[in-house]
Short mmCIF file of C-alpha atoms (C1' of nucleotides) in Angstrom, two decimals:
data_model
loop_
_atom_site.label_atom_id
_atom_site.label_comp_id
_atom_site.label_asym_id
_atom_site.label_seq_id
_atom_site.Cartn_x
_atom_site.Cartn_y
_atom_site.Cartn_z
CA UNK A 1 75.56 88.25 78.46
CA UNK A 2 75.80 90.07 75.54
CA UNK A 3 73.71 92.76 75.33
CA UNK A 4 72.84 94.93 78.58
CA UNK A 5 76.24 95.43 80.08
CA UNK A 6 76.10 99.14 80.83
CA UNK A 7 73.62 99.39 83.47
CA UNK A 8 74.74 96.26 85.48
CA UNK A 9 74.66 97.10 89.12
CA UNK A 10 78.33 96.20 89.14
CA UNK A 11 79.22 98.93 86.60
CA UNK A 12 76.74 101.44 88.05
CA UNK A 13 78.11 101.34 91.57
CA UNK A 14 81.62 100.54 90.07
CA UNK A 15 84.00 102.56 92.24
CA UNK A 16 85.50 103.16 88.77
CA UNK A 17 82.71 105.20 87.19
CA UNK A 18 81.69 106.81 90.65
CA UNK A 19 80.26 110.35 90.42
CA UNK A 20 79.81 110.47 86.88
CA UNK A 21 76.57 111.04 85.55
CA UNK A 22 74.89 108.23 83.92
CA UNK A 23 75.26 109.55 80.35
CA UNK A 24 79.00 109.84 80.70
CA UNK A 25 79.14 106.38 82.14
CA UNK A 26 77.38 105.06 78.98
CA UNK A 27 79.62 107.27 77.05
CA UNK A 28 83.12 105.97 78.58
CA UNK A 29 81.67 102.49 78.62
CA UNK A 30 80.78 102.75 75.06
CA UNK A 31 84.21 103.05 73.60
CA UNK A 32 85.32 100.24 75.61
CA UNK A 33 86.54 96.98 74.21
CA UNK A 34 84.67 93.75 75.64
CA UNK A 35 86.25 90.79 76.39
CA UNK A 36 84.98 87.29 77.56
CA UNK A 37 87.55 85.38 79.61
CA UNK A 38 86.73 81.92 80.48
CA UNK A 39 87.36 80.14 83.84
CA UNK A 40 91.08 79.10 84.00
CA UNK A 41 92.08 81.21 81.12
CA UNK A 42 94.50 84.09 81.27
CA UNK A 43 93.67 87.43 80.29
CA UNK A 44 97.27 88.28 79.98
CA UNK A 45 100.77 87.58 81.48
CA UNK A 46 103.22 88.79 83.48
CA UNK A 47 105.58 90.43 80.95
CA UNK A 48 103.12 91.39 78.48
CA UNK A 49 103.50 95.11 77.31
CA UNK A 50 101.26 97.16 79.55
CA UNK A 51 98.86 99.13 76.98
CA UNK A 52 95.34 98.84 78.32
CA UNK A 53 93.39 99.96 81.42
CA UNK A 54 90.64 97.46 82.37
CA UNK A 55 87.27 97.18 84.33
CA UNK A 56 85.73 93.76 85.54
CA UNK A 57 82.10 93.72 84.50
CA UNK A 58 81.44 90.04 85.60
CA UNK A 59 83.40 87.16 87.08
CA UNK A 60 86.47 87.03 89.16
CA UNK A 61 89.94 87.33 88.57
CA UNK A 62 93.09 86.64 90.30
CA UNK A 63 96.31 88.65 89.76
CA UNK A 64 99.57 86.94 90.69
CA UNK A 65 103.36 87.40 90.15
CA UNK A 66 105.79 84.47 89.92
CA UNK A 67 109.23 84.99 91.11
CA UNK A 68 112.35 83.81 89.04
CA UNK A 69 112.72 80.83 91.15
CA UNK A 70 109.12 79.71 90.45
CA UNK A 71 107.05 80.61 93.77
CA UNK A 72 103.85 82.22 93.19
CA UNK A 73 102.59 85.06 95.20
CA UNK A 74 98.67 86.11 94.71
CA UNK A 75 98.51 90.09 94.60
CA UNK A 76 94.61 90.21 94.92
CA UNK A 77 91.44 89.21 93.59
CA UNK A 78 89.49 91.53 91.46
CA UNK A 79 85.54 91.75 91.80
CA UNK A 80 83.29 93.19 89.64
CA UNK A 81 83.20 96.76 89.11
CA UNK A 82 86.82 97.13 90.04
CA UNK A 83 89.53 98.65 87.76
CA UNK A 84 92.79 96.93 87.31
CA UNK A 85 96.07 97.43 85.25
CA UNK A 86 95.82 101.03 85.66
CA UNK A 87 99.25 101.61 87.62
CA UNK A 88 100.77 99.43 85.00
CA UNK A 89 99.55 101.25 82.05
CA UNK A 90 100.24 104.62 83.29
CA UNK A 91 103.94 103.80 84.55
CA UNK A 92 105.16 100.73 82.96
CA UNK A 93 106.19 98.95 79.93
CA UNK A 94 105.07 95.54 81.04
CA UNK A 95 102.48 94.35 83.32
CA UNK A 96 103.89 92.96 86.50
CA UNK A 97 101.29 90.34 87.08
CA UNK A 98 99.43 87.61 85.23
CA UNK A 99 95.90 87.58 85.51
CA UNK A 100 93.57 84.74 85.16
CA UNK A 101 89.93 84.27 85.55
CA UNK A 102 88.83 82.11 88.39
CA UNK A 103 85.23 82.23 86.87
CA UNK A 104 83.85 82.92 83.67
CA UNK A 105 84.55 86.67 83.46
CA UNK A 106 83.95 89.73 81.07
CA UNK A 107 86.13 92.42 80.89
CA UNK A 108 86.11 95.83 79.46
CA UNK A 109 89.09 97.83 78.46
CA UNK A 110 90.54 100.92 76.90
CA UNK A 111 93.95 101.41 75.53
CA UNK A 112 96.29 103.58 76.91
CA UNK A 113 95.94 106.77 74.60
CA UNK A 114 92.01 106.48 74.64
CA UNK A 115 91.97 106.35 78.48
CA UNK A 116 94.21 109.25 78.71
CA UNK A 117 91.74 111.15 76.38
CA UNK A 118 88.73 109.80 78.61
CA UNK A 119 90.39 111.46 81.63
CA UNK A 120 91.20 114.55 80.05
CA UNK A 121 87.40 114.73 79.12
CA UNK A 122 86.10 113.51 82.06
CA UNK A 123 88.25 114.84 84.99
CA UNK A 124 86.04 113.07 87.60
CA UNK A 125 87.31 109.78 86.00
CA UNK A 126 91.03 110.91 86.69
CA UNK A 127 90.23 111.72 90.15
CA UNK A 128 88.38 108.22 90.53
CA UNK A 129 91.53 106.56 88.88
CA UNK A 130 93.66 108.49 91.66
CA UNK A 131 91.56 107.61 94.53
CA UNK A 132 91.48 103.85 93.62
CA UNK A 133 95.51 104.10 93.26
CA UNK A 134 95.45 105.97 96.71
CA UNK A 135 93.41 103.25 98.25
CA UNK A 136 95.18 100.15 96.83
CA UNK A 137 98.33 101.83 98.24
CA UNK A 138 96.99 101.73 101.38
CA UNK A 139 96.06 98.19 101.25
CA UNK A 140 99.43 97.06 100.32
CA UNK A 141 101.10 99.19 103.11
CA UNK A 142 99.02 97.45 105.45
CA UNK A 143 100.05 94.27 103.93
CA UNK A 144 103.41 94.76 104.28
CA UNK A 145 103.03 95.83 108.20
CA UNK A 146 101.24 92.39 108.70
CA UNK A 147 103.90 90.41 106.98
CA UNK A 148 106.37 92.06 108.90
CA UNK A 149 104.76 91.81 112.35
CA UNK A 150 102.22 89.07 112.37
CA UNK A 151 102.14 85.31 112.82
CA UNK A 152 101.14 83.02 110.07
CA UNK A 153 97.66 82.03 111.79
CA UNK A 154 96.78 85.91 111.92
CA UNK A 155 97.64 86.62 108.40
CA UNK A 156 95.25 83.77 107.43
CA UNK A 157 92.61 84.92 109.46
CA UNK A 158 93.05 88.45 107.81
CA UNK A 159 92.93 86.86 104.39
CA UNK A 160 90.01 85.08 105.03
CA UNK A 161 87.91 87.90 106.41
CA UNK A 162 88.86 89.99 103.38
CA UNK A 163 88.01 87.41 100.96
CA UNK A 164 84.74 87.30 103.07
CA UNK A 165 83.95 91.00 102.56
CA UNK A 166 84.89 90.84 99.03
CA UNK A 167 82.92 87.51 98.06
CA UNK A 168 81.31 86.29 101.05
CA UNK A 169 78.03 84.73 100.29
CA UNK A 170 75.56 84.43 103.22
CA UNK A 171 74.10 80.61 103.71
CA UNK A 172 72.43 79.17 106.56
CA UNK A 173 75.36 78.07 108.62
CA UNK A 174 77.72 81.11 107.97
CA UNK A 175 79.47 82.77 105.10
CA UNK A 176 80.64 80.86 102.23
CA UNK A 177 83.80 82.26 100.32
CA UNK A 178 82.28 82.10 96.81
CA UNK A 179 85.41 81.36 94.84
CA UNK A 180 87.34 78.21 94.10
CA UNK A 181 89.89 78.67 96.69
CA UNK A 182 92.72 76.15 97.70
CA UNK A 183 95.28 75.76 100.50
CA UNK A 184 97.83 76.68 97.86
CA UNK A 185 95.96 79.78 96.81
CA UNK A 186 95.50 81.00 100.53
CA UNK A 187 99.29 80.05 100.96
CA UNK A 188 100.01 82.39 98.30
CA UNK A 189 98.13 85.39 100.06
CA UNK A 190 99.66 85.21 103.05
CA UNK A 191 103.22 84.18 102.54
CA UNK A 192 103.02 80.83 103.90
CA UNK A 193 103.15 77.18 102.54
CA UNK A 194 99.87 74.93 101.99
CA UNK A 195 100.96 72.63 104.74
CA UNK A 196 100.56 75.19 107.37
CA UNK A 197 97.35 76.50 105.88
CA UNK A 198 96.20 73.00 105.99
CA UNK A 199 96.93 72.61 109.67
CA UNK A 200 95.67 76.02 110.67
CA UNK A 201 92.22 74.97 109.05
CA UNK A 202 92.19 71.97 110.61
CA UNK A 203 92.86 73.30 113.95
CA UNK A 204 90.13 76.06 113.19
CA UNK A 205 87.55 73.09 111.84
CA UNK A 206 88.19 71.41 115.46
CA UNK A 207 87.44 74.44 117.10
CA UNK A 208 83.96 75.24 115.27
CA UNK A 209 85.27 78.15 113.50
CA UNK A 210 85.17 76.93 109.87
CA UNK A 211 84.24 74.44 107.88
CA UNK A 212 86.24 73.72 104.65
CA UNK A 213 86.77 71.04 101.88
CA UNK A 214 88.17 70.82 98.55
CA UNK A 215 88.36 74.50 97.19
CA UNK A 216 86.15 75.72 99.24
CA UNK A 217 85.70 77.56 102.95
CA UNK A 218 83.03 78.27 104.66
CA UNK A 219 83.36 80.74 107.79
CA UNK A 220 80.77 79.63 110.81
CA UNK A 221 81.92 82.23 113.36
CA UNK A 222 83.16 85.35 111.39
CA UNK A 223 83.49 87.10 115.03
CA UNK A 224 85.88 84.53 116.32
CA UNK A 225 88.00 84.75 113.41
CA UNK A 226 88.19 88.72 113.81
CA UNK A 227 89.37 87.93 117.55
CA UNK A 228 92.34 85.85 116.00
CA UNK A 229 93.01 88.67 113.32
CA UNK A 230 92.96 91.39 115.94
CA UNK A 231 94.33 89.58 118.97
CA UNK A 232 91.29 90.30 120.84
CA UNK A 233 90.92 88.83 124.37
CA UNK A 234 89.62 85.13 123.54
CA UNK A 235 85.94 85.98 123.62
CA UNK A 236 84.31 82.73 125.32
CA UNK A 237 86.68 82.49 128.09
CA UNK A 238 87.25 85.80 130.21
CA UNK A 239 89.81 84.55 132.49
CA UNK A 240 93.51 86.18 132.84
CA UNK B 1 118.46 128.24 103.21
CA UNK B 2 115.81 130.95 103.52
CA UNK B 3 115.88 132.55 99.88
CA UNK B 4 116.59 130.52 96.58
CA UNK B 5 114.60 127.65 97.25
CA UNK B 6 112.73 127.28 93.77
CA UNK B 7 115.65 126.62 91.83
CA UNK B 8 117.35 124.12 93.90
CA UNK B 9 118.32 120.90 91.96
CA UNK B 10 116.38 118.95 94.09
CA UNK B 11 113.09 120.70 93.31
CA UNK B 12 113.87 121.40 89.36
CA UNK B 13 114.59 117.68 88.73
CA UNK B 14 111.76 116.59 91.08
CA UNK B 15 109.66 114.15 89.85
CA UNK B 16 106.73 115.81 91.23
CA UNK B 17 107.17 118.70 88.91
CA UNK B 18 108.51 116.61 86.23
CA UNK B 19 107.43 118.19 82.71
CA UNK B 20 106.06 121.45 83.86
CA UNK B 21 107.57 124.56 82.50
CA UNK B 22 109.86 126.53 84.92
CA UNK B 23 107.51 129.06 85.17
CA UNK B 24 104.67 126.98 86.28
CA UNK B 25 107.08 125.19 88.94
CA UNK B 26 107.40 129.02 90.24
CA UNK B 27 103.62 129.39 90.40
CA UNK B 28 103.22 125.88 92.36
CA UNK B 29 105.93 126.39 94.89
CA UNK B 30 105.17 130.01 95.32
CA UNK B 31 101.59 129.08 96.87
CA UNK B 32 103.44 126.36 99.07
CA UNK B 33 103.59 126.78 102.57
CA UNK B 34 107.12 126.37 103.81
CA UNK B 35 108.51 124.69 107.16
CA UNK B 36 111.72 123.54 108.77
CA UNK B 37 111.62 120.59 110.63
CA UNK B 38 114.74 119.71 112.66
CA UNK B 39 116.31 116.28 112.91
CA UNK B 40 114.92 114.10 115.13
CA UNK B 41 111.71 116.31 115.09
CA UNK B 42 108.23 114.88 113.64
CA UNK B 43 106.54 116.55 111.23
CA UNK B 44 103.11 115.03 111.86
CA UNK B 45 102.21 111.84 113.52
CA UNK B 46 100.44 108.73 112.62
CA UNK B 47 96.76 109.75 113.24
CA UNK B 48 96.66 113.33 112.53
CA UNK B 49 93.98 114.81 110.19
CA UNK B 50 95.10 113.92 106.31
CA UNK B 51 94.79 117.70 105.14
CA UNK B 52 98.05 118.44 103.28
CA UNK B 53 100.14 117.21 100.39
CA UNK B 54 103.82 117.72 101.05
CA UNK B 55 107.25 117.82 98.88
CA UNK B 56 110.64 117.39 100.33
CA UNK B 57 112.89 120.66 99.52
CA UNK B 58 115.65 119.57 101.56
CA UNK B 59 116.92 116.72 104.05
CA UNK B 60 115.62 113.32 104.80
CA UNK B 61 112.36 112.07 106.25
CA UNK B 62 111.47 108.50 107.43
CA UNK B 63 107.81 107.40 107.20
CA UNK B 64 107.07 104.83 109.96
CA UNK B 65 103.78 103.26 111.43
CA UNK B 66 103.33 101.62 114.57
CA UNK B 67 100.96 98.56 115.14
CA UNK B 68 98.53 98.27 118.06
CA UNK B 69 101.03 96.48 120.07
CA UNK B 70 104.09 99.01 119.61
CA UNK B 71 106.13 97.19 116.98
CA UNK B 72 107.40 99.88 114.46
CA UNK B 73 107.61 99.48 110.67
CA UNK B 74 109.60 101.84 108.47
CA UNK B 75 107.54 102.39 105.24
CA UNK B 76 110.07 104.46 103.16
CA UNK B 77 112.42 107.06 103.63
CA UNK B 78 111.97 110.15 101.65
CA UNK B 79 114.32 111.97 99.62
CA UNK B 80 114.73 115.74 98.30
CA UNK B 81 112.22 116.33 95.37
CA UNK B 82 110.10 113.39 96.26
CA UNK B 83 106.38 114.18 97.25
CA UNK B 84 104.49 112.23 100.07
CA UNK B 85 101.20 112.35 101.87
CA UNK B 86 99.58 112.38 98.32
CA UNK B 87 97.53 109.44 98.83
CA UNK B 88 96.59 110.25 102.41
CA UNK B 89 95.44 113.47 101.38
CA UNK B 90 93.34 112.47 98.56
CA UNK B 91 91.67 109.28 100.02
CA UNK B 92 92.07 109.19 103.98
CA UNK B 93 90.81 111.47 106.84
CA UNK B 94 94.39 110.81 108.78
CA UNK B 95 97.71 109.95 107.58
CA UNK B 96 98.56 106.23 108.24
CA UNK B 97 102.01 106.98 109.06
CA UNK B 98 104.51 109.31 111.31
CA UNK B 99 106.89 111.32 109.55
CA UNK B 100 110.21 112.20 111.50
CA UNK B 101 113.07 114.13 109.93
CA UNK B 102 116.44 112.07 110.43
CA UNK B 103 118.08 115.14 108.85
CA UNK B 104 117.38 119.03 109.28
CA UNK B 105 114.73 119.24 106.55
CA UNK B 106 112.65 121.75 104.64
CA UNK B 107 109.29 120.81 103.71
CA UNK B 108 106.75 122.56 101.05
CA UNK B 109 103.14 121.71 101.30
CA UNK B 110 99.76 122.74 99.83
CA UNK B 111 96.37 122.36 101.78
CA UNK B 112 94.20 119.72 99.95
CA UNK B 113 91.77 121.98 98.43
CA UNK B 114 94.82 124.17 97.05
CA UNK B 115 96.38 121.03 95.67
CA UNK B 116 93.37 120.06 94.29
CA UNK B 117 92.77 123.70 92.17
CA UNK B 118 96.50 123.16 90.99
CA UNK B 119 96.08 119.94 89.57
CA UNK B 120 92.98 121.18 87.55
CA UNK B 121 94.91 124.37 86.68
CA UNK B 122 98.09 122.42 85.82
CA UNK B 123 96.94 118.84 84.41
CA UNK B 124 100.68 117.71 84.12
CA UNK B 125 100.96 118.15 87.96
CA UNK B 126 97.90 115.53 88.21
CA UNK B 127 99.66 113.41 85.81
CA UNK B 128 102.74 113.42 87.63
CA UNK B 129 101.28 112.65 90.99
CA UNK B 130 99.31 109.77 89.40
CA UNK B 131 102.43 108.39 87.87
CA UNK B 132 104.40 108.78 91.09
CA UNK B 133 101.48 106.86 93.27
CA UNK B 134 101.60 104.35 90.30
CA UNK B 135 105.31 103.88 90.57
CA UNK B 136 105.10 103.59 94.71
CA UNK B 137 102.47 100.98 94.18
CA UNK B 138 104.77 98.96 92.11
CA UNK B 139 107.52 99.38 94.83
CA UNK B 140 104.95 98.29 97.45
CA UNK B 141 104.17 95.24 95.33
CA UNK B 142 107.64 94.15 95.13
CA UNK B 143 108.10 94.36 98.76
CA UNK B 144 105.02 92.16 99.33
CA UNK B 145 106.80 89.75 97.09
CA UNK B 146 109.86 89.86 98.68
CA UNK B 147 108.74 89.53 102.53
CA UNK B 148 106.12 86.38 101.02
CA UNK B 149 109.24 84.51 99.42
CA UNK B 150 112.72 85.69 100.68
CA UNK B 151 114.78 84.74 103.75
CA UNK B 152 116.18 87.71 106.18
CA UNK B 153 119.59 87.86 104.90
CA UNK B 154 118.53 88.51 100.98
CA UNK B 155 115.81 91.14 102.54
CA UNK B 156 118.74 93.01 104.40
CA UNK B 157 120.42 93.08 101.22
CA UNK B 158 118.08 94.55 99.26
CA UNK B 159 117.18 97.00 101.62
CA UNK B 160 120.86 98.10 101.71
CA UNK B 161 121.00 98.30 97.93
CA UNK B 162 117.86 100.48 97.84
CA UNK B 163 119.43 103.08 100.68
CA UNK B 164 122.61 103.14 98.25
CA UNK B 165 120.60 103.96 95.20
CA UNK B 166 118.81 106.74 97.20
CA UNK B 167 121.41 108.27 99.68
CA UNK B 168 124.72 106.46 98.76
CA UNK B 169 127.80 108.30 98.86
CA UNK B 170 130.86 107.38 97.20
CA UNK B 171 133.96 107.19 99.35
CA UNK B 172 137.35 105.83 98.81
CA UNK B 173 136.50 102.41 100.49
CA UNK B 174 133.24 101.89 99.09
CA UNK B 175 129.75 103.49 99.13
CA UNK B 176 128.45 104.93 102.46
CA UNK B 177 124.99 104.97 103.34
CA UNK B 178 124.62 108.71 104.04
CA UNK B 179 122.20 108.58 106.85
CA UNK B 180 122.04 107.72 110.39
CA UNK B 181 120.79 103.93 110.11
CA UNK B 182 120.62 101.78 113.16
CA UNK B 183 120.34 97.89 113.26
CA UNK B 184 116.61 98.63 114.57
CA UNK B 185 115.87 100.84 111.72
CA UNK B 186 117.26 98.10 109.15
CA UNK B 187 115.22 95.39 111.10
CA UNK B 188 112.02 97.60 110.74
CA UNK B 189 112.60 97.82 107.17
CA UNK B 190 112.98 94.28 106.35
CA UNK B 191 110.62 92.56 109.00
CA UNK B 192 113.15 91.06 111.22
CA UNK B 193 114.97 91.99 114.66
CA UNK B 194 117.85 93.94 115.34
CA UNK B 195 119.74 90.71 116.47
CA UNK B 196 119.39 89.21 113.40
CA UNK B 197 120.24 92.16 111.49
CA UNK B 198 123.44 92.65 113.88
CA UNK B 199 124.23 88.92 113.14
CA UNK B 200 124.05 89.28 109.36
CA UNK B 201 126.13 92.27 109.27
CA UNK B 202 128.84 90.64 111.34
CA UNK B 203 128.92 88.02 109.01
CA UNK B 204 129.26 90.17 106.36
CA UNK B 205 131.90 92.22 107.95
CA UNK B 206 133.98 89.00 108.32
CA UNK B 207 133.37 88.44 104.30
CA UNK B 208 134.68 91.99 103.87
CA UNK B 209 131.59 92.94 102.06
CA UNK B 210 130.81 95.87 104.52
CA UNK B 211 132.11 98.01 107.29
CA UNK B 212 129.64 98.97 109.87
CA UNK B 213 129.73 100.84 113.14
CA UNK B 214 127.42 102.83 115.25
CA UNK B 215 124.54 104.13 112.98
CA UNK B 216 126.69 103.62 110.21
CA UNK B 217 126.77 101.28 107.04
CA UNK B 218 129.44 101.04 104.41
CA UNK B 219 129.25 98.91 101.49
CA UNK B 220 132.91 97.85 100.62
CA UNK B 221 131.66 95.53 97.85
CA UNK B 222 128.29 96.64 96.14
CA UNK B 223 128.33 93.98 93.30
CA UNK B 224 128.77 91.16 95.83
CA UNK B 225 125.88 92.06 97.97
CA UNK B 226 123.80 92.30 94.61
CA UNK B 227 124.81 88.76 94.34
CA UNK B 228 123.16 87.81 97.45
CA UNK B 229 119.92 89.93 96.99
CA UNK B 230 119.48 88.02 93.63
CA UNK B 231 120.80 84.67 94.17
CA UNK B 232 123.10 85.01 91.55
CA UNK B 233 125.88 81.86 91.20
CA UNK B 234 128.12 82.12 94.28
CA UNK B 235 130.68 84.34 92.29
CA UNK B 236 134.11 83.36 92.35
CA UNK B 237 135.13 83.77 95.93
CA UNK B 238 138.37 85.76 95.91
CA UNK B 239 140.57 85.56 98.80
CA UNK B 240 140.82 88.69 100.93
"C1'" DC C 1 133.46 109.58 135.36
"C1'" DG C 2 129.13 107.81 135.02
"C1'" DG C 3 125.13 106.90 132.32
"C1'" DC C 4 123.13 105.58 128.37
"C1'" DC C 5 122.47 104.00 123.79
"C1'" DA C 6 124.01 101.03 120.10
"C1'" DG C 7 126.09 97.22 119.28
"C1'" DT C 8 127.34 91.87 119.76
"C1'" DT C 9 127.22 87.22 120.66
"C1'" DG C 10 125.91 82.74 123.23
"C1'" DA C 11 122.01 79.90 124.55
"C1'" DC C 12 117.72 78.49 124.17
"C1'" DG C 13 113.18 78.05 122.43
"C1'" DT C 14 109.54 78.23 118.90
"C1'" DC C 15 107.19 78.68 114.69
"C1'" DT C 16 107.09 77.29 110.35
"C1'" DT C 17 108.95 74.58 106.47
"C1'" DT C 18 110.22 70.66 104.67
"C1'" DC C 19 109.76 65.99 103.46
"C1'" DA C 20 106.99 61.79 103.07
"C1'" DA C 21 103.31 59.05 103.19
"C1'" DC C 22 98.70 58.76 102.87
"C1'" DT C 23 93.45 59.67 102.32
"C1'" DT C 24 89.54 62.00 100.14
"C1'" DT C 25 87.24 64.06 96.33
"C1'" DG C 26 85.20 64.84 92.02
"C1'" DG C 27 85.75 64.59 87.04
"C1'" DT C 28 85.85 61.44 83.33
"C1'" DG C 29 85.45 57.79 80.00
"C1'" DG C 30 84.59 53.14 79.23
"C1'" DC D 1 76.69 53.76 86.35
"C1'" DC D 2 81.15 52.70 88.11
"C1'" DA D 3 86.18 52.55 88.32
"C1'" DC D 4 89.72 54.89 88.11
"C1'" DC D 5 93.06 58.86 88.16
"C1'" DA D 6 94.73 63.27 89.15
"C1'" DA D 7 94.39 66.77 92.10
"C1'" DA D 8 93.79 68.48 96.66
"C1'" DG D 9 94.04 67.95 101.32
"C1'" DT D 10 95.88 65.95 105.83
"C1'" DT D 11 99.08 64.79 108.92
"C1'" DG D 12 103.25 62.71 111.44
"C1'" DA D 13 108.23 63.73 112.06
"C1'" DA D 14 112.42 66.17 111.53
"C1'" DA D 15 115.02 70.03 110.28
"C1'" DG D 16 116.06 74.88 110.07
"C1'" DA D 17 115.52 79.61 110.35
"C1'" DC D 18 114.66 83.27 112.83
"C1'" DG D 19 113.15 85.02 117.57
"C1'" DT D 20 113.91 85.74 122.55
"C1'" DC D 21 116.52 86.62 126.57
"C1'" DA D 22 120.34 87.92 128.86
"C1'" DA D 23 124.65 89.34 129.74
"C1'" DC D 24 128.50 91.92 127.89
"C1'" DT D 25 131.27 95.70 125.61
"C1'" DG D 26 132.43 99.96 123.49
"C1'" DG D 27 132.14 104.85 122.32
"C1'" DC D 28 129.93 109.20 123.54
"C1'" DC D 29 128.61 113.47 125.84
"C1'" DG D 30 127.07 116.28 129.88
#
DNA sequence: CGGCCAGTTGACGTCTTTCAACTTTGGTGG
DNA sequence: CCACCAAAGTTGAAAGACGTCAACTGGCCG
């Protein structure tokens, strides 16, 4: 994992470098700093000076904040090809999240000044950064709406479906969320407790919706999960 | 309110035009469309095609979404000098929020293509737009954290303090939130019900913290509200 | 003057958390 | 290779925060 990084599919198809000709992509990636981060290690901690813009080349990261009284909140998982730290490097003095690798990962990064120059030189890059920010903004807004209006069960369903989209891997019996994922993690994503997550998953397991074990969730019936997430009429039983 | 708009303090100090020389500001504002929106009227509705970028010159707006089952969520209030619709016009086909004037207002706007040209011509404008997005992003993240980890009372305290910062007006007995604000509005900002808001405000009124009436909230002891919002040691409780 | 809208408050229900005790799983070292 | 241990998960019971429903008050405006 040392040489051929520039033409990895994750980087070529990356939202981050979208719309840029191959030669510009190479130029931009060429001046990036590269750094491997091992599983369970932190790339940086909440409160560190926000001086770099990042792009994930390989692996998987988790961004989380911890409140003053110690409660953790998972802000999001980062997949290969996604940028992160853009907003912070642009606006803040320190990063508002801690960043941990949940798989062995490789991150590319530019310091703030370099990235500013790059954006100036490649306006397309600036445009992309902006669109990404706009997109994340929208996601956050949706999450606020969810938290304000929806019950726990539905929020968990949505969280799982998001994970399926981002890191789902098809297997014979369904879609596996290809990530070590504890009850606690799900709780921190949805604003509930690990106990409630455990109860909900148990119930779904009974119903044949999912199959879950230690740090592992397999979705057996994604469409039924969707009906829970969207409050559609209960599929198999058309009574009422 | 028809002629001298360009040099209004709200526009000069606007985050939106920050860092631009006066003559560029005039140029940018010069090509803007201007439109008054009367109190209780909608500038646009959730689902309308997102084709314009806006800047509020005067008045006050409320951005809100309504869920499929009819529950409303207030995303934020907009004060003079603030831009809005930037993320949507950049990324989406339709606006994700409805925008209503809570006071008689005047909005400036540019269509998407014009705004793109302006950003190209005045890179500083693009930079500002980006920083604003980054800032909003951070706010949203904070709100998610709040919703996930804090009790209703504290969320209401925080919401009021935010409103104080944005639209507080000093009067003899405290700080008045200078906006028609119902219990329902506060509930939609904090993810609770108007009943709970009413109970909390009543309780605070008993304690001499606030004074509230129909569509009106006056903060008598902001510092004590802060202790509720931040969970500081339960402050030396003076008599009263 | 009547109707309407915002607000208040009690009673009650329920979703979710909290606490505690327990089981299961998987990695590690003897 | 197996036993052990810590971490992850499960589940019952009880408490509590908050939502829901209903009845009521009060101010405002046509």
